[in-house]
Amino acid sequence: MRGIIVAALCVALAGCGTQKAEQPDGGQTAQSDAINNYQQAVINLNDASRRAVLFRAIRDAGLACQNVIQAERLPDEKEGPVWRAQCEDKSYHLVIVRADGTAYVVSRTR
């Protein structure tokens, strides 16, 4: 388990022609109120850009991954939004984007 900084990458990619995620009708939930700008920037990214952010987090954590081929958002944890990223070698990593812009990467060892 390793934490790494992806704030600069998130901010840089947030300006790359991304589209805003549709807001649910009826107001925000308590969980969505806790999401800050760094976290929202990753949420708002298109799929290709989000996979690039997750790839960078995985690689910066010192883990082997040549390409993130799939990313699925999981229910948020108290630390922030969570994605399950699958690399081309079929390995899976959980990436949590924290409020301070760091990414917390959790992986299983084989």
Short mmCIF file of C-alpha atoms in Angstrom, two decimals:
data_model
loop_
_atom_site.label_atom_id
_atom_site.label_comp_id
_atom_site.label_asym_id
_atom_site.label_seq_id
_atom_site.Cartn_x
_atom_site.Cartn_y
_atom_site.Cartn_z
CA MET A 1 0.00 0.00 0.00
CA ARG A 2 1.48 3.27 -1.02
CA GLY A 3 0.33 6.85 -1.24
CA ILE A 4 1.53 9.10 -4.04
CA ILE A 5 0.82 12.56 -5.24
CA VAL A 6 -1.36 12.94 -8.32
CA ALA A 7 -2.72 16.40 -7.63
CA ALA A 8 -0.70 18.10 -10.37
CA LEU A 9 -1.69 15.44 -12.87
CA CYS A 10 -5.36 15.72 -11.88
CA VAL A 11 -5.33 19.47 -12.30
CA ALA A 12 -3.47 19.24 -15.62
CA LEU A 13 -5.82 16.62 -17.02
CA ALA A 14 -8.91 18.42 -15.72
CA GLY A 15 -8.33 21.10 -18.35
CA CYS A 16 -7.99 18.64 -21.26
CA GLY A 17 -11.43 18.91 -22.79
CA THR A 18 -13.25 16.99 -20.12
CA GLN A 19 -16.98 17.02 -19.65
CA LYS A 20 -18.75 17.56 -16.37
CA ALA A 21 -20.44 14.54 -14.87
CA GLU A 22 -24.20 14.83 -14.74
CA GLN A 23 -25.49 15.83 -11.34
CA PRO A 24 -28.18 13.61 -9.84
CA ASP A 25 -31.63 15.13 -9.42
CA GLY A 26 -32.86 16.04 -5.98
CA GLY A 27 -29.74 17.49 -4.37
CA GLN A 28 -26.45 16.18 -3.11
CA THR A 29 -25.84 13.40 -0.64
CA ALA A 30 -23.73 13.80 2.48
CA GLN A 31 -21.01 11.72 0.83
CA SER A 32 -20.84 13.92 -2.26
CA ASP A 33 -20.62 17.01 -0.03
CA ALA A 34 -17.30 15.69 1.30
CA ILE A 35 -15.68 15.50 -2.16
CA ASN A 36 -13.24 18.34 -2.83
CA ASN A 37 -11.77 19.87 -5.99
CA TYR A 38 -9.00 17.28 -6.53
CA GLN A 39 -11.42 14.41 -6.15
CA GLN A 40 -14.06 16.07 -8.31
CA ALA A 41 -11.47 16.72 -11.03
CA VAL A 42 -10.77 12.99 -11.29
CA ILE A 43 -14.48 12.15 -11.22
CA ASN A 44 -15.14 14.63 -14.05
CA LEU A 45 -12.45 13.22 -16.35
CA ASN A 46 -13.43 11.24 -19.42
CA ASP A 47 -12.60 7.53 -19.30
CA ALA A 48 -9.31 7.76 -21.20
CA SER A 49 -8.00 10.61 -19.04
CA ARG A 50 -9.11 8.90 -15.83
CA ARG A 51 -7.32 5.69 -16.87
CA ALA A 52 -4.19 7.80 -17.45
CA VAL A 53 -4.43 9.27 -13.93
CA LEU A 54 -4.91 5.81 -12.42
CA PHE A 55 -2.00 4.46 -14.49
CA ARG A 56 0.26 7.24 -13.22
CA ALA A 57 -0.78 6.55 -9.61
CA ILE A 58 -0.05 2.83 -10.00
CA ARG A 59 3.32 3.41 -11.66
CA ASP A 60 4.31 6.11 -9.14
CA ALA A 61 3.58 3.59 -6.40
CA GLY A 62 6.32 1.42 -7.93
CA LEU A 63 3.98 -1.23 -9.30
CA ALA A 64 4.23 -2.89 -12.69
CA CYS A 65 1.61 -1.75 -15.17
CA GLN A 66 2.03 -0.91 -18.85
CA ASN A 67 -1.53 0.24 -19.47
CA VAL A 68 -4.79 0.53 -17.53
CA ILE A 69 -7.31 -1.22 -19.77
CA GLN A 70 -10.35 -0.85 -17.53
CA ALA A 71 -11.39 1.32 -14.60
CA GLU A 72 -14.54 0.85 -12.57
CA ARG A 73 -15.73 3.22 -9.88
CA LEU A 74 -16.60 1.50 -6.62
CA PRO A 75 -18.55 2.86 -3.65
CA ASP A 76 -16.71 5.74 -2.00
CA GLU A 77 -14.70 5.14 1.14
CA LYS A 78 -14.37 7.68 3.95
CA GLU A 79 -11.02 8.78 2.41
CA GLY A 80 -12.58 9.51 -0.98
CA PRO A 81 -13.73 8.06 -4.29
CA VAL A 82 -12.42 4.59 -5.21
CA TRP A 83 -11.63 3.00 -8.57
CA ARG A 84 -10.65 -0.56 -9.40
CA ALA A 85 -8.10 -0.37 -12.20
CA GLN A 86 -7.16 -3.38 -14.31
CA CYS A 87 -3.76 -3.40 -16.00
CA GLU A 88 -2.98 -5.17 -19.27
CA ASP A 89 -1.40 -8.07 -17.34
CA LYS A 90 -4.81 -8.70 -15.66
CA SER A 91 -3.61 -7.36 -12.30
CA TYR A 92 -6.08 -5.25 -10.31
CA HIS A 93 -5.36 -2.24 -8.11
CA LEU A 94 -7.65 -0.14 -5.96
CA VAL A 95 -6.95 3.58 -6.17
CA ILE A 96 -8.44 6.00 -3.63
CA VAL A 97 -8.11 9.70 -4.39
CA ARG A 98 -7.77 11.52 -1.08
CA ALA A 99 -8.90 15.06 -0.29
CA ASP A 100 -5.31 16.38 -0.37
CA GLY A 101 -4.83 15.14 -3.95
CA THR A 102 -2.81 12.05 -3.11
CA ALA A 103 -3.71 8.65 -4.45
CA TYR A 104 -3.66 5.63 -2.17
CA VAL A 105 -2.94 2.47 -4.17
CA VAL A 106 -3.81 -0.95 -2.76
CA SER A 107 -2.74 -4.09 -4.61
CA ARG A 108 -2.71 -7.82 -4.02
CA THR A 109 0.60 -9.57 -4.29
CA ARG A 110 0.73 -12.76 -6.30
#
